[in-house]
mmCIF file of C-alpha atoms and ligand atoms in Angstrom:
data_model
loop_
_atom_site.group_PDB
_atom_site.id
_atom_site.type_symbol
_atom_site.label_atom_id
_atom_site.label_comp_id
_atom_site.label_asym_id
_atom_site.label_seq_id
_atom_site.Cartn_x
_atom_site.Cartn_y
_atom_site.Cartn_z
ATOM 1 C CA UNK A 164 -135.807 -220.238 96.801
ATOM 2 C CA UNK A 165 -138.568 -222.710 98.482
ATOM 3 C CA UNK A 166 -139.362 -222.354 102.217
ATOM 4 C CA UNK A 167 -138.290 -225.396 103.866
ATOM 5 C CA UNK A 168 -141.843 -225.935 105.484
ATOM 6 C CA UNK A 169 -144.379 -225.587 102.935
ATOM 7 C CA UNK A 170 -142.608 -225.189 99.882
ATOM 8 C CA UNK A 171 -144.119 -221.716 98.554
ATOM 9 C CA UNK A 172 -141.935 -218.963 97.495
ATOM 10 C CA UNK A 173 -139.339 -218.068 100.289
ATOM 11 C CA UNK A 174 -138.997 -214.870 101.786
ATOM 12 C CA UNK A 175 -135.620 -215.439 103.761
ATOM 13 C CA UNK A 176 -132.453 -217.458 103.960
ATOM 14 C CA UNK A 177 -131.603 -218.753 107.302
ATOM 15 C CA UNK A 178 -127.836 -219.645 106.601
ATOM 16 C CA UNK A 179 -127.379 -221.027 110.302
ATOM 17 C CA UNK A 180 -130.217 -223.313 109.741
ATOM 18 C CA UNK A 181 -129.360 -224.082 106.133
ATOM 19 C CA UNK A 182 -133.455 -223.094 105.411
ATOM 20 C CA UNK A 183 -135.120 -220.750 103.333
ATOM 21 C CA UNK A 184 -138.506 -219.924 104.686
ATOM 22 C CA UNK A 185 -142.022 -217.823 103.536
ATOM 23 C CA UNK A 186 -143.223 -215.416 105.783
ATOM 24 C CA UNK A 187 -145.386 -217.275 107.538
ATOM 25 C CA UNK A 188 -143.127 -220.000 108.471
ATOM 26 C CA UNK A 189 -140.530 -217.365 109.100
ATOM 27 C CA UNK A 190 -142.797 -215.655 111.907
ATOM 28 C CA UNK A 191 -143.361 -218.826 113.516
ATOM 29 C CA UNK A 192 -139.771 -220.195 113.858
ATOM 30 C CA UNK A 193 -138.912 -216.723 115.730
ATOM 31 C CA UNK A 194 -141.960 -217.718 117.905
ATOM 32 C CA UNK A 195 -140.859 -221.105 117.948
ATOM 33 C CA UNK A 196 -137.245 -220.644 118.955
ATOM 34 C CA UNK A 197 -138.451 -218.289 121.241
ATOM 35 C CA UNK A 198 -140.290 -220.584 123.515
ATOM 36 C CA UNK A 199 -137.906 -223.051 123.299
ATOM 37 C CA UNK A 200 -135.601 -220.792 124.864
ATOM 38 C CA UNK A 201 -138.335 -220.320 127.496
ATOM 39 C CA UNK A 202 -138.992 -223.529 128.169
ATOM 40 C CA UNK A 203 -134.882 -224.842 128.005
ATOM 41 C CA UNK A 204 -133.959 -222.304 130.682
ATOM 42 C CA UNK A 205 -137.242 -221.864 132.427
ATOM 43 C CA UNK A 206 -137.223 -218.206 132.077
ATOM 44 C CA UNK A 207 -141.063 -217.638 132.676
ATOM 45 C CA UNK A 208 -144.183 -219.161 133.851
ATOM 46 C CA UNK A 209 -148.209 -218.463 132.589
ATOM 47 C CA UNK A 210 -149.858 -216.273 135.229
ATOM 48 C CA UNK A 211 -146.414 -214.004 136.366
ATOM 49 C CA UNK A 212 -146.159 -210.855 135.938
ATOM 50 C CA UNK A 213 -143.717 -209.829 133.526
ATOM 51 C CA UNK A 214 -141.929 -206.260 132.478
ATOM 52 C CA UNK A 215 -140.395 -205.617 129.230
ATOM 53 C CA UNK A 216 -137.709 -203.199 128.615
ATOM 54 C CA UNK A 217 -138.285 -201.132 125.838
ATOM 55 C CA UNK A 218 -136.188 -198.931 123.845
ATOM 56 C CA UNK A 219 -138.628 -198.496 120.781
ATOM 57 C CA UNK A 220 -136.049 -200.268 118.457
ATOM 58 C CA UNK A 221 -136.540 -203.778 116.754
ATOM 59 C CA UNK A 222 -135.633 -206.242 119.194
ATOM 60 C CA UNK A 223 -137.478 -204.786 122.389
ATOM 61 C CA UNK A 224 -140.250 -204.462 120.467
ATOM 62 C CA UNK A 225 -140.083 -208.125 118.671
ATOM 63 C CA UNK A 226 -140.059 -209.711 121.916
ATOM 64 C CA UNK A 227 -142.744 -207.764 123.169
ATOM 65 C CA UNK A 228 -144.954 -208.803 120.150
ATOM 66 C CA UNK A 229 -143.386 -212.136 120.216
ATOM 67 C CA UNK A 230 -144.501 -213.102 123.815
ATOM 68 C CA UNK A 231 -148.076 -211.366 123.730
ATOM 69 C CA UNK A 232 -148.043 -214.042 120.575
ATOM 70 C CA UNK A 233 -147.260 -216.880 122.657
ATOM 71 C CA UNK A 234 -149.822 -215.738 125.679
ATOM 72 C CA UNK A 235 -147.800 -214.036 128.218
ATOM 73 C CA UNK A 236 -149.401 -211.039 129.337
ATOM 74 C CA UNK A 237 -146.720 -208.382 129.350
ATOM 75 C CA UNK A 238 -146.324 -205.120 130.542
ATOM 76 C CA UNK A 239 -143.482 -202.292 128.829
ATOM 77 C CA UNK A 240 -140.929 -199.806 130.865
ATOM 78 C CA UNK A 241 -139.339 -197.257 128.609
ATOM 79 C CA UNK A 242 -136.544 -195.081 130.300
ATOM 80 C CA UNK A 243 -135.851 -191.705 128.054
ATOM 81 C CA UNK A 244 -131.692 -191.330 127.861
ATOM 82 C CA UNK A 245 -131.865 -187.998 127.152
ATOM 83 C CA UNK A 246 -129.761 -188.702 123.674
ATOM 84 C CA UNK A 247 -130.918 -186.098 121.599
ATOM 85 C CA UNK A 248 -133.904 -186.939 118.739
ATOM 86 C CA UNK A 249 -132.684 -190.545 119.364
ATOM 87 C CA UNK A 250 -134.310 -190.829 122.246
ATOM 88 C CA UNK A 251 -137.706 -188.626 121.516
ATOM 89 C CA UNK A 252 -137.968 -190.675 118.404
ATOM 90 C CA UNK A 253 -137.833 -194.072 120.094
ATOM 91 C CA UNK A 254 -139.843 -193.346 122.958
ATOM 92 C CA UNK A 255 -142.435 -192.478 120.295
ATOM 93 C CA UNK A 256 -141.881 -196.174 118.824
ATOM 94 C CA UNK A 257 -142.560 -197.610 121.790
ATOM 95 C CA UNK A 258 -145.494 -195.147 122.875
ATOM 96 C CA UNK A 259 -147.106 -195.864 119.917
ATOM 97 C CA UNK A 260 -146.820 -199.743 119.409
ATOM 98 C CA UNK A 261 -148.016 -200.392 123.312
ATOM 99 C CA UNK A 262 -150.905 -197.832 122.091
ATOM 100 C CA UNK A 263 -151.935 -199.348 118.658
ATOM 101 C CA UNK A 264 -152.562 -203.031 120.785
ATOM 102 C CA UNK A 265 -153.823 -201.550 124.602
ATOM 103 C CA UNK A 266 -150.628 -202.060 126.211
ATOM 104 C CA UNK A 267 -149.419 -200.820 129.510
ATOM 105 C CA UNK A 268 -146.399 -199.200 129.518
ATOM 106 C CA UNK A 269 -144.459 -197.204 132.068
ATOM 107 C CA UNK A 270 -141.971 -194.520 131.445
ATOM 108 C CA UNK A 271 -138.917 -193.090 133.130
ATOM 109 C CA UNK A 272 -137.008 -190.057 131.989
ATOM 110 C CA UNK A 273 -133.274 -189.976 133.265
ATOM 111 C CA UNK A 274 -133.067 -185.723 133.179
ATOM 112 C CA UNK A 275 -136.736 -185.474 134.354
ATOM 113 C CA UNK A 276 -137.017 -187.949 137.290
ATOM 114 C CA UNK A 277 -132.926 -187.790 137.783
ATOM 115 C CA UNK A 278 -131.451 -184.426 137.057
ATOM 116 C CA UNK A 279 -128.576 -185.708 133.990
ATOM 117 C CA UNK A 280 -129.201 -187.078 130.411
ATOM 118 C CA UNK A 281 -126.696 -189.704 129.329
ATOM 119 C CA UNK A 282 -124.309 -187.089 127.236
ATOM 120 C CA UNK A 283 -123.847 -184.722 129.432
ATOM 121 C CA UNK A 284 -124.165 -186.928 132.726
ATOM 122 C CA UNK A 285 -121.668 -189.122 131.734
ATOM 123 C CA UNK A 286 -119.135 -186.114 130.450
ATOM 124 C CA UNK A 287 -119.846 -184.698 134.177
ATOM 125 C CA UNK A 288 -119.122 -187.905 135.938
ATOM 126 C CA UNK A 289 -115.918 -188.711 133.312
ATOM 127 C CA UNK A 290 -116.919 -191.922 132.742
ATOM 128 C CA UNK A 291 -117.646 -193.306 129.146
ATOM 129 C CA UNK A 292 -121.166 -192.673 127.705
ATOM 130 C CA UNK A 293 -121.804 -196.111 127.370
ATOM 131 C CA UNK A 294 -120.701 -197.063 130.717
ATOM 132 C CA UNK A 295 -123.184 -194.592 132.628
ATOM 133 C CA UNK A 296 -126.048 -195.113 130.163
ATOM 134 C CA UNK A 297 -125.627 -198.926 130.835
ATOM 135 C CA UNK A 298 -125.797 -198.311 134.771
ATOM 136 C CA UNK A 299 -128.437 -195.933 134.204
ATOM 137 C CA UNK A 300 -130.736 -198.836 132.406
ATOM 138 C CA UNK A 301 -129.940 -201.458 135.013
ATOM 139 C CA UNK A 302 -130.997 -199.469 138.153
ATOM 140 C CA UNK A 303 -134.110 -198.105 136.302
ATOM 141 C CA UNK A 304 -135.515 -201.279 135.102
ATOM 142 C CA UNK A 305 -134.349 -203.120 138.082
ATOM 143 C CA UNK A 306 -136.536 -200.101 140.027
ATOM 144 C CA UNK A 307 -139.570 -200.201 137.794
ATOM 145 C CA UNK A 308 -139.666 -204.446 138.196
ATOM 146 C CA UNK A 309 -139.272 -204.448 141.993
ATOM 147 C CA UNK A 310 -141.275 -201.394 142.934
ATOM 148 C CA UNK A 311 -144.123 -202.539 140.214
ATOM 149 C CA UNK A 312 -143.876 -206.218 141.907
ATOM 150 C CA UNK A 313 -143.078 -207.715 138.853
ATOM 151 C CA UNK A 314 -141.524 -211.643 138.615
ATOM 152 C CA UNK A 315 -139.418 -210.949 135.572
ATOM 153 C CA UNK A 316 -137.592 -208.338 133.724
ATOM 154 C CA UNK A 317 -137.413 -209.328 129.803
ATOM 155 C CA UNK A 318 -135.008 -207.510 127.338
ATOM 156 C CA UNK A 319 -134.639 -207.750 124.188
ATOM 157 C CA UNK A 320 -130.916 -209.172 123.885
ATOM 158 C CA UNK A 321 -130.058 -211.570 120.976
ATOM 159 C CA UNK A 322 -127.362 -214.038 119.710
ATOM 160 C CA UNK A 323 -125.421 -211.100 118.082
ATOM 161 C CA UNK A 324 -125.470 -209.111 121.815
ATOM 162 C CA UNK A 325 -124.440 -212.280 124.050
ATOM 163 C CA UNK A 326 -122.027 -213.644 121.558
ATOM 164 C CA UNK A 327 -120.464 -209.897 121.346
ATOM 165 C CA UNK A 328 -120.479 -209.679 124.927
ATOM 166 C CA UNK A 329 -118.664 -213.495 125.794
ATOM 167 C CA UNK A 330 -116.103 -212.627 122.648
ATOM 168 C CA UNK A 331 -115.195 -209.096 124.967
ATOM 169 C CA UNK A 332 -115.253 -211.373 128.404
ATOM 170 C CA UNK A 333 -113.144 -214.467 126.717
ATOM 171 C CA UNK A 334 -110.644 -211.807 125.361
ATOM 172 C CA UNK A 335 -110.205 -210.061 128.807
ATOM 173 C CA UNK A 336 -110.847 -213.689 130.833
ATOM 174 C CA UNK A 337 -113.152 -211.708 132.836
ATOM 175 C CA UNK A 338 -113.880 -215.163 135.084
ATOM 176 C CA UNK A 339 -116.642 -212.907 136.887
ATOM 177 C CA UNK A 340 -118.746 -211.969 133.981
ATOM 178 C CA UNK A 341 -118.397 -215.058 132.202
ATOM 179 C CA UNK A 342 -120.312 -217.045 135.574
ATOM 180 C CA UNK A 343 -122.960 -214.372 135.328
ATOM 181 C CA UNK A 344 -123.366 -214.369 131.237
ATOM 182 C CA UNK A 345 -126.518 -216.368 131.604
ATOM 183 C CA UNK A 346 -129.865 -216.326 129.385
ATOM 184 C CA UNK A 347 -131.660 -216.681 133.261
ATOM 185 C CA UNK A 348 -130.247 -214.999 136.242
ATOM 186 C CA UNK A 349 -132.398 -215.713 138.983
ATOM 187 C CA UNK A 350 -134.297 -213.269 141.607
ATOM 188 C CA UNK A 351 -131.901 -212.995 144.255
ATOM 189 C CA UNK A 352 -130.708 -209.685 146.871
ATOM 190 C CA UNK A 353 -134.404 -208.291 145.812
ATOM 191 C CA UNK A 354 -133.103 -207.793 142.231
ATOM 192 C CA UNK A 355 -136.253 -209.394 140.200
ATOM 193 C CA UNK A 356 -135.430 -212.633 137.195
ATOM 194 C CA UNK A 357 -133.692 -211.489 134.405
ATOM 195 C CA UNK A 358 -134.360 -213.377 131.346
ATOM 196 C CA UNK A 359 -133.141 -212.952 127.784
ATOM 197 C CA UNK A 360 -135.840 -214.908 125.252
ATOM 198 C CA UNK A 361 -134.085 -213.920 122.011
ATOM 199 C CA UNK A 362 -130.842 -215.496 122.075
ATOM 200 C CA UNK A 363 -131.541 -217.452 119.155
ATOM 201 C CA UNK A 364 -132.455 -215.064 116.998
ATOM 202 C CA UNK A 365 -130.074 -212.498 115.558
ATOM 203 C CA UNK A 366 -130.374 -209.144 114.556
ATOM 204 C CA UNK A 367 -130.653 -209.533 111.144
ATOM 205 C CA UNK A 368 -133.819 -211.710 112.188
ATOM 206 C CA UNK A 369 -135.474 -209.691 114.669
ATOM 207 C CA UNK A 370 -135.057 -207.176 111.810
ATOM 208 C CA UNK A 371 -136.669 -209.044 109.490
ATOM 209 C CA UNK A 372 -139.216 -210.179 111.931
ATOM 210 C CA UNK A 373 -140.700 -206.713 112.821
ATOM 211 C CA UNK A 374 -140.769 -206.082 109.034
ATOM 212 C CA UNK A 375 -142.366 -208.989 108.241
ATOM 213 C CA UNK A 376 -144.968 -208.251 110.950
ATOM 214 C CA UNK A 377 -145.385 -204.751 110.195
ATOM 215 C CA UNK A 378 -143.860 -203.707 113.317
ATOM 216 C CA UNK A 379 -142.611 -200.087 113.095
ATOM 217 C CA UNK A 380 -139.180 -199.709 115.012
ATOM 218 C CA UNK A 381 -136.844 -197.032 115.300
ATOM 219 C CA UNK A 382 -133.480 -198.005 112.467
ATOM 220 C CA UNK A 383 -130.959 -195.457 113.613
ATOM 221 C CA UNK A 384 -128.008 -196.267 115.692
ATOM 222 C CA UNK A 385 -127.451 -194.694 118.555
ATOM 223 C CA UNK A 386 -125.296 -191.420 117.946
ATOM 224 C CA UNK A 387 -123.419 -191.605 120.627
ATOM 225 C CA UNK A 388 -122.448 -195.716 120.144
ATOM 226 C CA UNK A 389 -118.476 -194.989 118.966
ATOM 227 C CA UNK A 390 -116.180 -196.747 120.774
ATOM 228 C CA UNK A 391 -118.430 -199.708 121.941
ATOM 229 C CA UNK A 392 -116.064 -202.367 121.854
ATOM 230 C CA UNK A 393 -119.161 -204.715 120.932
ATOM 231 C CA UNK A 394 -119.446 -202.875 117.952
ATOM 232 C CA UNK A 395 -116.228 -204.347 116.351
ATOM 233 C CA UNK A 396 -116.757 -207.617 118.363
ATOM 234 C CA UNK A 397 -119.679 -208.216 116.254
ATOM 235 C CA UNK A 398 -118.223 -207.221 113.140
ATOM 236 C CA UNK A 399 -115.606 -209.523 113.564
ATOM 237 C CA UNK A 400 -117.619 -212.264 114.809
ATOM 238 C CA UNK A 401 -120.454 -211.632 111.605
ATOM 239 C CA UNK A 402 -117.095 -212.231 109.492
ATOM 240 C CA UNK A 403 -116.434 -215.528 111.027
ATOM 241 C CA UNK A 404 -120.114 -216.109 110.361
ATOM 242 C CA UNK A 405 -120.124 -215.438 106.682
ATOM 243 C CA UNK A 406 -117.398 -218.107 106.397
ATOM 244 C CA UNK A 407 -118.610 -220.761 108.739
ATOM 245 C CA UNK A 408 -122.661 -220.353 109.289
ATOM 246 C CA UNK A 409 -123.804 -221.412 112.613
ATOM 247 C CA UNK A 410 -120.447 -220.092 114.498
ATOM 248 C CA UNK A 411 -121.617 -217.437 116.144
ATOM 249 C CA UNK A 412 -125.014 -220.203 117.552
ATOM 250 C CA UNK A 413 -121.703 -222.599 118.465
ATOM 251 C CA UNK A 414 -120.164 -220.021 119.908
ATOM 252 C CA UNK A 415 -122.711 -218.666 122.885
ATOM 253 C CA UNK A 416 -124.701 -222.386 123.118
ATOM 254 C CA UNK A 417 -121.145 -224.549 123.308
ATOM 255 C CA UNK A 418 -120.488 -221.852 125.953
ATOM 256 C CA UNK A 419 -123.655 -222.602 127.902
ATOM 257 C CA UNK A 420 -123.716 -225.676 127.343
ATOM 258 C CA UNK A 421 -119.885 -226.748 128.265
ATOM 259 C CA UNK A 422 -117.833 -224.321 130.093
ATOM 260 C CA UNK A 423 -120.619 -221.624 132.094
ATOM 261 C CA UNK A 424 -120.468 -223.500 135.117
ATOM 262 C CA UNK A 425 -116.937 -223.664 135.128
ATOM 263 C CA UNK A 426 -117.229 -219.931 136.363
ATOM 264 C CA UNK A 427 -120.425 -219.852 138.306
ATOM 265 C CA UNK A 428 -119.716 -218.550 141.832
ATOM 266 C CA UNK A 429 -118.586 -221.760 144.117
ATOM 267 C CA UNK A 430 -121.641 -223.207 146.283
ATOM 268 C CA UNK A 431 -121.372 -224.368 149.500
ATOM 269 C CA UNK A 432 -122.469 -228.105 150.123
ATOM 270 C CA UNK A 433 -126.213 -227.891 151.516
ATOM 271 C CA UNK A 434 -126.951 -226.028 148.409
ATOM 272 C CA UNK A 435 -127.281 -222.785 149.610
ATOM 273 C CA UNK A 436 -126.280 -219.886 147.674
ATOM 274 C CA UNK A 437 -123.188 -217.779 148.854
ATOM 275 C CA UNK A 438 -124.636 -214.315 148.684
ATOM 276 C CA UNK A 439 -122.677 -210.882 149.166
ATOM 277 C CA UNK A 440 -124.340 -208.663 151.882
ATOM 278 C CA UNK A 441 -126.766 -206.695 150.924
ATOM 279 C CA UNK A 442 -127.948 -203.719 152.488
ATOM 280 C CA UNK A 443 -130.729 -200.639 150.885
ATOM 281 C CA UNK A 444 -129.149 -198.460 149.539
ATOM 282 C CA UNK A 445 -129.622 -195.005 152.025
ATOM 283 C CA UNK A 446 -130.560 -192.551 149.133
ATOM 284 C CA UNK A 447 -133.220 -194.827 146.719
ATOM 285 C CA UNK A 448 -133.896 -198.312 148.895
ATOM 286 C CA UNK A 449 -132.456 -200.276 146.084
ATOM 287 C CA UNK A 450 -129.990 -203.697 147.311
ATOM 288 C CA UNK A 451 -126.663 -202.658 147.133
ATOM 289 C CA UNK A 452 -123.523 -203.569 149.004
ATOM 290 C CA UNK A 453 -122.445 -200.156 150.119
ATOM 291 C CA UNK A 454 -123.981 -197.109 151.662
ATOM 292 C CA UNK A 455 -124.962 -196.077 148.412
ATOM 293 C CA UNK A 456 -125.353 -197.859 145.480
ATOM 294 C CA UNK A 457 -123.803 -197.046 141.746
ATOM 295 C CA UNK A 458 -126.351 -195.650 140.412
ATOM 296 C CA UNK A 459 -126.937 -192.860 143.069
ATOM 297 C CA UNK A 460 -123.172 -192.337 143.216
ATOM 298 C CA UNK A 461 -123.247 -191.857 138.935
ATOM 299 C CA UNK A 462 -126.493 -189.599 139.717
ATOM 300 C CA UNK A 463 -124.869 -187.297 142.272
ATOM 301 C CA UNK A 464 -121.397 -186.318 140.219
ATOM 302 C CA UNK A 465 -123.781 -186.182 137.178
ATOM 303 C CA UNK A 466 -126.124 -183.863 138.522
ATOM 304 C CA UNK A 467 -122.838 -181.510 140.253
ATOM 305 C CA UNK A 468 -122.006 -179.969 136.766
ATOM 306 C CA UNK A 469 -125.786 -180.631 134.497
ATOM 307 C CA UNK A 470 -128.388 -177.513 135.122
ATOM 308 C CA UNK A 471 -131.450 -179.566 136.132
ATOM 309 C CA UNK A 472 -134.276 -178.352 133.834
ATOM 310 C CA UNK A 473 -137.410 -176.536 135.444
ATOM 311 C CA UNK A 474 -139.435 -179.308 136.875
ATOM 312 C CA UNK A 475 -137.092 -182.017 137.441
ATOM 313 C CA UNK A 476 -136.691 -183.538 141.278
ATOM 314 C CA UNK A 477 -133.079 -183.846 142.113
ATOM 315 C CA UNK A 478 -132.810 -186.452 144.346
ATOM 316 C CA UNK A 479 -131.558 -185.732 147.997
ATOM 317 C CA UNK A 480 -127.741 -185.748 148.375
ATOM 318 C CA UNK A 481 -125.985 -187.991 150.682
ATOM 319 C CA UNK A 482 -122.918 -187.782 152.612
ATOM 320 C CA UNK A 483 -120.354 -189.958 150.363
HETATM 321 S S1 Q46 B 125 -128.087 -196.456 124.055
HETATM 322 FE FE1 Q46 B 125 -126.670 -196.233 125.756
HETATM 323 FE FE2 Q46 B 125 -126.585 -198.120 123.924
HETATM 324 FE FE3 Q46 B 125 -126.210 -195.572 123.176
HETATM 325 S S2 Q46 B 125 -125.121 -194.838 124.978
HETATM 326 FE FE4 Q46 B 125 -124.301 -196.866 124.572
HETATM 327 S S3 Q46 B 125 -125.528 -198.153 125.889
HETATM 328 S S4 Q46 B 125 -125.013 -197.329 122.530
HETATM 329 S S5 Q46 B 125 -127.615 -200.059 123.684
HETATM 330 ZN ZN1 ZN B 126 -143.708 -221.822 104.311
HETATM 331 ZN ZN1 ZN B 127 -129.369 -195.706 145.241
#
């Protein structure tokens, strides 16, 4: 097995790419592929200031590494789920790569700065675990990006996550997800840019990349994962891959490339964009289109059956 650049011994098969590739070649097609995602959808510009999500596990830390690689000075957010030795042992991954290279990065703890962990909250509010821990992510690192006046929020979704995610939206036609499954979704309502650099790489490569960079990450999957329909979405879709390489790329760029503005939200003629209206949310300031927004609503039946641990703030209740 030759690399496909330089000919020495190969470290990986790319089966998409029909390439073999050492490690050093390897690195720098991630980094590659990476700013050409950058630069296709004009996710981010030299001299902004950019936030990273970080969840301590391999691709939230890849892209981290990946852009400090390419220049962009980068700043982490880490939000603590509450999930048991899951979550103390990534929030050590992350504490200690930002440590190890003089990183900045800021941390969030739902039960300490919210009153409710992710197991219990979402048992108290009866919705599914995923479901609050997902609204739980999106109003934190939406928070930490406006309130740290940040231009763009980078996470570490790849080709495996977005292709999962437009399989589950193309089964369901969900028309309104599939206009807002985007690599870029632009600052609007005072919700910063939301960019996705890694969705050309797949797991098994952002895997691969950490390793071959030394990059310690946290392996486990999350305990409480089971019955995340994305799960067997991927599963099905890495079968498909195995027989066909390249399907899954087809898949989410074909997409892009051929039907995504087929959903986007109609514009009127000047160019102007049609925008709900958007109020601050009474309780925590963030845009919202009602009184209060999700994410307070999820907090307050959370917090009605969790004991808040010594220390934690609740936040102040408001009227529903
Ligand atoms: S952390 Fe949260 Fe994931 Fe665990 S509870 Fe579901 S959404 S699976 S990326
Ligand atoms: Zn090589
Ligand atoms: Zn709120």
């Amino acid at each position: 097995m030759k690399c496909r650049v330089c000919r020495g011994p190969a470290v990986i098969d790319v089966r998409r790419h029909n390439a073999n590739f050492c490690k050093q070649h390897f690195l720098r097609l991630c980094r590659d592929q990476t700013a050409k995602t950058i630069k296709q959808f004009s996710m981010l510009s030299e001299g902004e200031r950019i936030l990273v999500a970080v969840s301590g596990g391999k691709d939230s830390l890849a892209i981290w590494d990946i852009l400090i690689e390419l220049g962009y000075e980068v700043d982490g957010f880490y939000l603590g789920l509450g999930i048991g030795d899951y979550s103390d042992t990534s929030a050590e991954y992350a504490q200690r790569f930002a440590k190890e290279r003089g990183l900045t990065l800021h941390t969030k703890d739902l039960l300490r700065d919210h009153g409710f962990d992710v197991p219990n909250g979402s048992r108290a509010a009866k919705r599914a675990p995923c479901s609050a821990c997902g609204l739980s992510k999106r109003h934190c690192f939406d928070e930490a990006a406006r309130l740290g006046a940040y231009d763009a929020l980078v996470t570490g979704h790849n080709l495996d996550d977005e292709a999962a995610v437009l399989m589950g939206n193309v089964l369901h036609w969900q028309t309104e997800y599939l206009g807002r499954q985007l690599p870029v979704l632009a600052a609007q309502h005072g919700f910063p840019r939301k960019v996705k650099p890694l969705v050309r790489l797949t797991e098994r490569d952002t895997a691969a990349y950490c390793l071959l960079r030394g990059l310690d990450y946290l392996v486990d999957e999350c305990p409480i994962a089971a019955g995340n329909k994305h799960l067997s979405y991927k599963a099905a879709l890495n079968d498909i891959e195995r027989d066909s390489p390249g399907a899954k790329h087809a898949f989410y760029f074909r997409f892009l490339d051929q039907a995504a503005d087929r959903f986007a939200t109609a514009q009127p003629e000047d160019g102007a964009e049609v925008v709900a209206p958007v109020s601050p949310c009474t309780n925590c300031g963030a845009p919202c289109s009602n009184e209060v927004c999700a994410f307070c609503s999820l907090t307050m039946r959370a917090t009605e059956a969790v004991p808040i641990e010594m220390g934690a703030t609740r936040r102040r209740k408001v009227s529903p």
